[in-house]
Amino acid sequence: MLMTSSWERQGSVIRVSMWLFLSVSVVLSNKWLVTDMNFKFPAYPAFLATSHMLFGTIAISVLNGLRPTSSLVVTDMTLRKYASIIIPVAVALNTSIICGNEAVAYISITMIQILKGLSPVTVYMMSLFLGITQFSRMITTTLLLISLGIFLASFQSVQTDLYGISAQLIGIVSDSSRLVLMQKIFTSHPFTFDPPTLFYHLAPFCALLGAIITAFTSFPTTLELQNVWAMLLLNCTLTSMLNLAGLFVIQKTSSLTLSLCGISKDIFLITATTLIWKTEIKTLEIIAEVQ
């Protein structure tokens, strides 16, 4: 029993570590595209999300074709079940990515990562509302302290960059909804959906929804894509791996655990952007992040 528990803890550490590595890599590759390769993807907020999910759809379909014994297709997936299980997650996912990409054009990456510290708060509240988790005074107190730190760090930016802050907050709420809904899928359908199966059914609709939004907004020219295609391909690969890694973490732990791990990721990102791109960090931002 102790051996099993030890293996489970080690497995969780490995999954979380992989998620942290991939998450940091994705954000840094996004930053690299914007800063060093002059690819203005904030001007195409839906295009990048669509590219990620289109690549993910192709990759997971190829993986399904290579599985010799089992298929990722859920045989009893009716249209009604798809609409109730998959579509809400897809809408939340696309909204979170598009709003996050939109925010990049108006506020600094440091401020974005600090605001993302609110994610555990919103995830916990939604989990309580849906009955996925139980109320804990210690967790509530900790999350209230996080909220206070976020307020201190973002107060000045709220006064000057209201649109960017609003876009990021909408993205945070949408992403929290996505995480909680995914956990609910795993707990409600444990024998039907594993991470690859859920991603197999989720990615195509996300790609379709993103393509529709992209058609009514803006997308890069062929010349722009020619200049960044290699980095964009790497970015899509990392994002697909990140999506799967996140699903494994949620399945084996919880959506709140994944959201709390995001705080460690934010610290890594702030440090990395400061060292690589010499991003300035205000004193209040440091205090909030340490808190």
mmCIF file of C-alpha atoms in Angstrom:
data_model
loop_
_atom_site.group_PDB
_atom_site.id
_atom_site.type_symbol
_atom_site.label_atom_id
_atom_site.label_comp_id
_atom_site.label_asym_id
_atom_site.label_seq_id
_atom_site.Cartn_x
_atom_site.Cartn_y
_atom_site.Cartn_z
ATOM 1 C CA MET A 1 0.000 0.000 0.000
ATOM 2 C CA LEU A 2 2.830 2.377 0.941
ATOM 3 C CA MET A 3 4.681 1.413 -2.235
ATOM 4 C CA THR A 4 1.588 2.171 -4.333
ATOM 5 C CA SER A 5 1.143 5.543 -2.625
ATOM 6 C CA SER A 6 4.817 6.370 -3.207
ATOM 7 C CA TRP A 7 4.557 5.508 -6.915
ATOM 8 C CA GLU A 8 1.422 7.653 -7.214
ATOM 9 C CA ARG A 9 3.196 10.635 -5.634
ATOM 10 C CA GLN A 10 6.193 10.195 -7.907
ATOM 11 C CA GLY A 11 3.901 9.952 -10.913
ATOM 12 C CA SER A 12 2.143 13.170 -9.903
ATOM 13 C CA VAL A 13 5.482 14.962 -9.482
ATOM 14 C CA ILE A 14 6.598 13.822 -12.945
ATOM 15 C CA ARG A 15 3.323 14.897 -14.564
ATOM 16 C CA VAL A 16 3.357 18.307 -12.875
ATOM 17 C CA SER A 17 7.046 18.844 -13.735
ATOM 18 C CA MET A 18 6.376 18.012 -17.379
ATOM 19 C CA TRP A 19 3.414 20.391 -17.421
ATOM 20 C CA LEU A 20 5.527 23.172 -15.890
ATOM 21 C CA PHE A 21 8.297 22.691 -18.448
ATOM 22 C CA LEU A 22 5.904 22.664 -21.406
ATOM 23 C CA SER A 23 3.860 25.585 -20.109
ATOM 24 C CA VAL A 24 6.909 27.791 -19.669
ATOM 25 C CA SER A 25 8.214 26.705 -23.086
ATOM 26 C CA VAL A 26 4.944 27.630 -24.819
ATOM 27 C CA VAL A 27 4.783 31.110 -23.302
ATOM 28 C CA LEU A 28 8.450 31.800 -24.036
ATOM 29 C CA SER A 29 8.032 30.639 -27.642
ATOM 30 C CA ASN A 30 5.042 32.985 -27.963
ATOM 31 C CA LYS A 31 7.163 35.807 -26.593
ATOM 32 C CA TRP A 32 9.983 34.863 -28.959
ATOM 33 C CA LEU A 33 7.620 35.044 -31.938
ATOM 34 C CA VAL A 34 6.489 38.525 -30.955
ATOM 35 C CA THR A 35 9.737 40.077 -29.744
ATOM 36 C CA ASP A 36 12.497 38.473 -31.779
ATOM 37 C CA MET A 37 10.699 37.366 -34.965
ATOM 38 C CA ASN A 38 8.256 40.306 -35.220
ATOM 39 C CA PHE A 39 5.238 38.037 -35.662
ATOM 40 C CA LYS A 40 2.401 40.191 -34.366
ATOM 41 C CA PHE A 41 0.122 37.402 -33.235
ATOM 42 C CA PRO A 42 -1.836 39.661 -30.820
ATOM 43 C CA ALA A 43 -3.236 41.172 -34.032
ATOM 44 C CA TYR A 44 -4.502 37.683 -34.909
ATOM 45 C CA PRO A 45 -5.888 36.503 -31.540
ATOM 46 C CA ALA A 46 -7.944 33.651 -33.014
ATOM 47 C CA PHE A 47 -5.400 32.472 -35.578
ATOM 48 C CA LEU A 48 -2.841 31.136 -33.112
ATOM 49 C CA ALA A 49 -5.486 29.273 -31.098
ATOM 50 C CA THR A 50 -6.860 27.772 -34.315
ATOM 51 C CA SER A 51 -3.383 26.722 -35.436
ATOM 52 C CA HIS A 52 -2.766 25.000 -32.108
ATOM 53 C CA MET A 53 -6.000 23.044 -32.223
ATOM 54 C CA LEU A 54 -5.743 22.181 -35.916
ATOM 55 C CA PHE A 55 -2.256 20.798 -35.328
ATOM 56 C CA GLY A 56 -3.522 18.991 -32.223
ATOM 57 C CA THR A 57 -6.390 17.460 -34.208
ATOM 58 C CA ILE A 58 -3.995 16.110 -36.834
ATOM 59 C CA ALA A 59 -1.503 14.850 -34.242
ATOM 60 C CA ILE A 60 -4.055 13.044 -32.062
ATOM 61 C CA SER A 61 -5.726 11.536 -35.163
ATOM 62 C CA VAL A 62 -2.371 10.145 -36.291
ATOM 63 C CA LEU A 63 -1.809 8.780 -32.777
ATOM 64 C CA ASN A 64 -5.224 7.130 -32.856
ATOM 65 C CA GLY A 65 -4.396 5.503 -36.190
ATOM 66 C CA LEU A 66 -1.172 4.096 -34.758
ATOM 67 C CA ARG A 67 -2.861 2.487 -31.736
ATOM 68 C CA PRO A 68 -3.070 -1.218 -32.648
ATOM 69 C CA THR A 69 -5.459 -2.434 -29.954
ATOM 70 C CA SER A 70 -7.817 0.357 -28.945
ATOM 71 C CA SER A 71 -9.437 3.433 -30.446
ATOM 72 C CA LEU A 72 -9.905 6.901 -28.979
ATOM 73 C CA VAL A 73 -13.397 7.111 -30.485
ATOM 74 C CA VAL A 74 -16.251 6.966 -27.958
ATOM 75 C CA THR A 75 -18.753 4.675 -29.669
ATOM 76 C CA ASP A 76 -21.843 5.907 -27.806
ATOM 77 C CA MET A 77 -21.092 9.618 -28.348
ATOM 78 C CA THR A 78 -24.417 11.095 -29.449
ATOM 79 C CA LEU A 79 -24.881 14.661 -30.661
ATOM 80 C CA ARG A 80 -26.675 15.534 -27.430
ATOM 81 C CA LYS A 81 -23.858 14.100 -25.309
ATOM 82 C CA TYR A 82 -21.257 15.897 -27.426
ATOM 83 C CA ALA A 83 -23.110 19.194 -26.999
ATOM 84 C CA SER A 84 -23.349 18.794 -23.226
ATOM 85 C CA ILE A 85 -19.843 17.435 -22.565
ATOM 86 C CA ILE A 86 -17.447 18.677 -25.242
ATOM 87 C CA ILE A 87 -18.806 21.963 -26.606
ATOM 88 C CA PRO A 88 -18.814 23.916 -23.278
ATOM 89 C CA VAL A 89 -15.151 23.005 -22.744
ATOM 90 C CA ALA A 90 -14.293 23.979 -26.332
ATOM 91 C CA VAL A 91 -16.001 27.368 -25.997
ATOM 92 C CA ALA A 92 -14.228 28.058 -22.696
ATOM 93 C CA LEU A 93 -10.872 26.985 -24.138
ATOM 94 C CA ASN A 94 -11.137 29.170 -27.248
ATOM 95 C CA THR A 95 -12.327 32.145 -25.219
ATOM 96 C CA SER A 96 -9.455 31.848 -22.751
ATOM 97 C CA ILE A 97 -6.799 31.601 -25.475
ATOM 98 C CA ILE A 98 -8.209 34.409 -27.622
ATOM 99 C CA CYS A 99 -8.638 36.770 -24.666
ATOM 100 C CA GLY A 100 -5.163 35.903 -23.424
ATOM 101 C CA ASN A 101 -3.638 36.635 -26.832
ATOM 102 C CA GLU A 102 -5.600 39.880 -27.016
ATOM 103 C CA ALA A 103 -4.297 40.979 -23.617
ATOM 104 C CA VAL A 104 -0.679 40.549 -24.751
ATOM 105 C CA ALA A 105 -1.078 43.601 -27.005
ATOM 106 C CA TYR A 106 -2.039 45.886 -24.122
ATOM 107 C CA ILE A 107 -0.327 44.760 -20.899
ATOM 108 C CA SER A 108 3.090 43.334 -20.090
ATOM 109 C CA ILE A 109 3.758 39.615 -19.865
ATOM 110 C CA THR A 110 4.762 40.167 -16.233
ATOM 111 C CA MET A 111 1.379 41.677 -15.416
ATOM 112 C CA ILE A 112 -0.388 38.911 -17.331
ATOM 113 C CA GLN A 113 1.345 36.213 -15.302
ATOM 114 C CA ILE A 114 0.605 38.004 -12.028
ATOM 115 C CA LEU A 115 -3.082 38.327 -12.925
ATOM 116 C CA LYS A 116 -3.117 34.619 -13.704
ATOM 117 C CA GLY A 117 -2.460 34.143 -10.004
ATOM 118 C CA LEU A 118 -6.216 34.681 -9.642
ATOM 119 C CA SER A 119 -6.848 31.362 -11.399
ATOM 120 C CA PRO A 120 -6.747 29.230 -8.211
ATOM 121 C CA VAL A 121 -9.368 31.522 -6.671
ATOM 122 C CA THR A 122 -11.808 31.194 -9.569
ATOM 123 C CA VAL A 123 -11.133 27.455 -9.963
ATOM 124 C CA TYR A 124 -11.812 26.863 -6.263
ATOM 125 C CA MET A 125 -15.051 28.876 -6.337
ATOM 126 C CA MET A 126 -16.315 27.034 -9.418
ATOM 127 C CA SER A 127 -15.326 23.671 -7.941
ATOM 128 C CA LEU A 128 -17.321 24.477 -4.805
ATOM 129 C CA PHE A 129 -20.310 25.562 -6.892
ATOM 130 C CA LEU A 130 -20.304 22.334 -8.928
ATOM 131 C CA GLY A 131 -19.719 20.166 -5.858
ATOM 132 C CA ILE A 132 -16.383 18.821 -7.102
ATOM 133 C CA THR A 133 -14.485 19.863 -3.964
ATOM 134 C CA GLN A 134 -15.317 20.535 -0.320
ATOM 135 C CA PHE A 135 -14.962 23.814 1.546
ATOM 136 C CA SER A 136 -11.656 24.277 3.374
ATOM 137 C CA ARG A 137 -10.953 27.228 5.654
ATOM 138 C CA MET A 138 -7.192 26.929 5.124
ATOM 139 C CA ILE A 139 -7.500 26.895 1.322
ATOM 140 C CA THR A 140 -9.938 29.813 1.412
ATOM 141 C CA THR A 141 -7.587 31.893 3.588
ATOM 142 C CA THR A 142 -4.628 31.131 1.329
ATOM 143 C CA LEU A 143 -6.561 32.089 -1.793
ATOM 144 C CA LEU A 144 -7.760 35.339 -0.193
ATOM 145 C CA LEU A 145 -4.114 36.262 0.450
ATOM 146 C CA ILE A 146 -3.382 35.524 -3.217
ATOM 147 C CA SER A 147 -6.237 37.844 -4.236
ATOM 148 C CA LEU A 148 -4.826 40.610 -2.035
ATOM 149 C CA GLY A 149 -1.434 40.222 -3.671
ATOM 150 C CA ILE A 150 -3.003 40.407 -7.132
ATOM 151 C CA PHE A 151 -4.858 43.599 -6.204
ATOM 152 C CA LEU A 152 -1.667 45.259 -4.944
ATOM 153 C CA ALA A 153 0.284 44.290 -8.042
ATOM 154 C CA SER A 154 -2.305 45.282 -10.639
ATOM 155 C CA PHE A 155 -3.829 48.415 -9.098
ATOM 156 C CA GLN A 156 -1.822 50.891 -11.190
ATOM 157 C CA SER A 157 -2.290 48.914 -14.415
ATOM 158 C CA VAL A 158 -6.071 48.753 -13.910
ATOM 159 C CA GLN A 159 -6.123 52.545 -14.001
ATOM 160 C CA THR A 160 -4.209 52.801 -17.288
ATOM 161 C CA ASP A 161 -4.864 49.556 -19.208
ATOM 162 C CA LEU A 162 -8.467 48.684 -18.417
ATOM 163 C CA TYR A 163 -9.099 46.934 -21.747
ATOM 164 C CA GLY A 164 -6.053 44.686 -21.455
ATOM 165 C CA ILE A 165 -6.813 43.856 -17.827
ATOM 166 C CA SER A 166 -10.462 43.108 -18.691
ATOM 167 C CA ALA A 167 -9.481 40.833 -21.578
ATOM 168 C CA GLN A 168 -7.079 38.927 -19.339
ATOM 169 C CA LEU A 169 -9.657 38.563 -16.543
ATOM 170 C CA ILE A 170 -12.242 37.186 -18.988
ATOM 171 C CA GLY A 171 -9.590 34.768 -20.191
ATOM 172 C CA ILE A 172 -8.857 33.694 -16.611
ATOM 173 C CA VAL A 173 -12.525 33.011 -15.829
ATOM 174 C CA SER A 174 -12.907 31.077 -19.090
ATOM 175 C CA ASP A 175 -9.770 29.034 -18.434
ATOM 176 C CA SER A 176 -10.932 28.254 -14.899
ATOM 177 C CA SER A 177 -14.255 27.074 -16.313
ATOM 178 C CA ARG A 178 -12.359 24.845 -18.744
ATOM 179 C CA LEU A 179 -10.290 23.254 -15.975
ATOM 180 C CA VAL A 180 -13.271 22.582 -13.711
ATOM 181 C CA LEU A 181 -15.399 21.200 -16.563
ATOM 182 C CA MET A 182 -12.560 18.868 -17.573
ATOM 183 C CA GLN A 183 -12.270 17.566 -14.018
ATOM 184 C CA LYS A 184 -16.028 17.026 -13.929
ATOM 185 C CA ILE A 185 -15.798 14.994 -17.156
ATOM 186 C CA PHE A 186 -13.094 12.747 -15.691
ATOM 187 C CA THR A 187 -15.003 12.219 -12.430
ATOM 188 C CA SER A 188 -18.399 11.717 -14.089
ATOM 189 C CA HIS A 189 -17.149 9.480 -16.934
ATOM 190 C CA PRO A 190 -14.032 7.726 -15.538
ATOM 191 C CA PHE A 191 -14.336 4.681 -17.798
ATOM 192 C CA THR A 192 -15.207 6.613 -20.960
ATOM 193 C CA PHE A 193 -12.714 9.470 -21.072
ATOM 194 C CA ASP A 194 -8.986 9.403 -20.467
ATOM 195 C CA PRO A 195 -6.792 12.407 -21.448
ATOM 196 C CA PRO A 196 -6.062 11.307 -25.058
ATOM 197 C CA THR A 197 -9.722 10.384 -25.635
ATOM 198 C CA LEU A 198 -10.970 13.720 -24.331
ATOM 199 C CA PHE A 199 -8.428 15.632 -26.422
ATOM 200 C CA TYR A 200 -9.376 13.565 -29.497
ATOM 201 C CA HIS A 201 -12.999 14.692 -29.200
ATOM 202 C CA LEU A 202 -12.220 18.230 -28.031
ATOM 203 C CA ALA A 203 -9.562 19.430 -30.497
ATOM 204 C CA PRO A 204 -11.602 19.259 -33.758
ATOM 205 C CA PHE A 205 -14.455 21.409 -32.468
ATOM 206 C CA CYS A 206 -11.978 23.880 -30.946
ATOM 207 C CA ALA A 207 -10.248 24.128 -34.337
ATOM 208 C CA LEU A 208 -13.585 24.609 -36.123
ATOM 209 C CA LEU A 209 -14.740 27.267 -33.685
ATOM 210 C CA GLY A 210 -11.419 29.069 -33.936
ATOM 211 C CA ALA A 211 -11.504 28.951 -37.744
ATOM 212 C CA ILE A 212 -14.950 30.567 -37.785
ATOM 213 C CA ILE A 213 -13.773 33.355 -35.481
ATOM 214 C CA THR A 214 -10.572 33.812 -37.511
ATOM 215 C CA ALA A 215 -12.594 34.199 -40.720
ATOM 216 C CA PHE A 216 -14.377 37.210 -39.220
ATOM 217 C CA THR A 217 -11.315 38.807 -37.621
ATOM 218 C CA SER A 218 -7.814 38.790 -39.103
ATOM 219 C CA PHE A 219 -5.061 36.381 -40.022
ATOM 220 C CA PRO A 220 -1.421 36.696 -41.148
ATOM 221 C CA THR A 221 -0.258 36.904 -44.731
ATOM 222 C CA THR A 222 1.629 34.117 -46.484
ATOM 223 C CA LEU A 223 4.820 36.180 -46.281
ATOM 224 C CA GLU A 224 4.487 36.539 -42.522
ATOM 225 C CA LEU A 225 3.989 32.784 -42.132
ATOM 226 C CA GLN A 226 7.009 32.037 -44.322
ATOM 227 C CA ASN A 227 9.216 33.966 -41.930
ATOM 228 C CA VAL A 228 8.063 32.156 -38.780
ATOM 229 C CA TRP A 229 6.794 28.745 -39.913
ATOM 230 C CA ALA A 230 9.495 26.729 -38.129
ATOM 231 C CA MET A 231 8.976 28.466 -34.771
ATOM 232 C CA LEU A 232 5.206 28.337 -35.271
ATOM 233 C CA LEU A 233 5.388 24.580 -35.897
ATOM 234 C CA LEU A 234 7.458 24.131 -32.737
ATOM 235 C CA ASN A 235 4.978 26.295 -30.852
ATOM 236 C CA CYS A 236 2.043 24.163 -32.037
ATOM 237 C CA THR A 237 3.873 20.959 -31.091
ATOM 238 C CA LEU A 238 4.638 22.234 -27.600
ATOM 239 C CA THR A 239 1.047 23.420 -27.151
ATOM 240 C CA SER A 240 -0.422 20.033 -28.109
ATOM 241 C CA MET A 241 1.918 18.301 -25.664
ATOM 242 C CA LEU A 242 0.972 20.873 -23.021
ATOM 243 C CA ASN A 243 -2.746 20.247 -23.535
ATOM 244 C CA LEU A 244 -2.283 16.517 -23.018
ATOM 245 C CA ALA A 245 0.004 17.018 -20.016
ATOM 246 C CA GLY A 246 -2.571 19.309 -18.413
ATOM 247 C CA LEU A 247 -5.310 16.729 -18.896
ATOM 248 C CA PHE A 248 -3.186 14.061 -17.222
ATOM 249 C CA VAL A 249 -2.532 16.352 -14.237
ATOM 250 C CA ILE A 250 -6.247 17.138 -13.876
ATOM 251 C CA GLN A 251 -7.212 13.466 -14.135
ATOM 252 C CA LYS A 252 -4.703 12.276 -11.527
ATOM 253 C CA THR A 253 -4.928 15.250 -9.133
ATOM 254 C CA SER A 254 -7.452 18.071 -9.608
ATOM 255 C CA SER A 255 -8.114 21.269 -11.518
ATOM 256 C CA LEU A 256 -7.174 23.265 -8.394
ATOM 257 C CA THR A 257 -3.799 21.503 -8.212
ATOM 258 C CA LEU A 258 -3.057 22.414 -11.816
ATOM 259 C CA SER A 259 -4.110 26.001 -11.209
ATOM 260 C CA LEU A 260 -1.927 26.293 -8.097
ATOM 261 C CA CYS A 261 1.019 24.885 -10.054
ATOM 262 C CA GLY A 262 0.497 27.789 -12.405
ATOM 263 C CA ILE A 263 1.807 30.130 -9.696
ATOM 264 C CA SER A 264 5.185 28.352 -9.787
ATOM 265 C CA LYS A 265 5.095 28.620 -13.569
ATOM 266 C CA ASP A 266 4.443 32.356 -13.301
ATOM 267 C CA ILE A 267 7.499 32.820 -11.072
ATOM 268 C CA PHE A 268 9.654 30.941 -13.610
ATOM 269 C CA LEU A 269 8.246 33.047 -16.451
ATOM 270 C CA ILE A 270 8.787 36.371 -14.716
ATOM 271 C CA THR A 271 12.372 35.368 -13.942
ATOM 272 C CA ALA A 272 12.988 34.153 -17.502
ATOM 273 C CA THR A 273 11.535 37.228 -19.215
ATOM 274 C CA THR A 274 13.529 39.468 -16.897
ATOM 275 C CA LEU A 275 16.789 37.671 -17.711
ATOM 276 C CA ILE A 276 16.207 37.218 -21.466
ATOM 277 C CA TRP A 277 14.310 40.371 -22.467
ATOM 278 C CA LYS A 278 15.260 42.635 -19.519
ATOM 279 C CA THR A 279 11.599 43.107 -18.555
ATOM 280 C CA GLU A 280 11.193 45.604 -15.717
ATOM 281 C CA ILE A 281 9.427 44.317 -12.592
ATOM 282 C CA LYS A 282 7.878 46.866 -10.253
ATOM 283 C CA THR A 283 8.325 46.530 -6.483
ATOM 284 C CA LEU A 284 4.639 45.802 -5.875
ATOM 285 C CA GLU A 285 4.708 43.043 -8.489
ATOM 286 C CA ILE A 286 7.584 41.346 -6.648
ATOM 287 C CA ILE A 287 5.760 41.619 -3.299
ATOM 288 C CA ALA A 288 2.576 40.137 -4.766
ATOM 289 C CA GLU A 289 4.398 37.272 -6.455
ATOM 290 C CA VAL A 290 6.356 36.354 -3.297
ATOM 291 C CA GLN A 291 3.160 36.479 -1.285
#
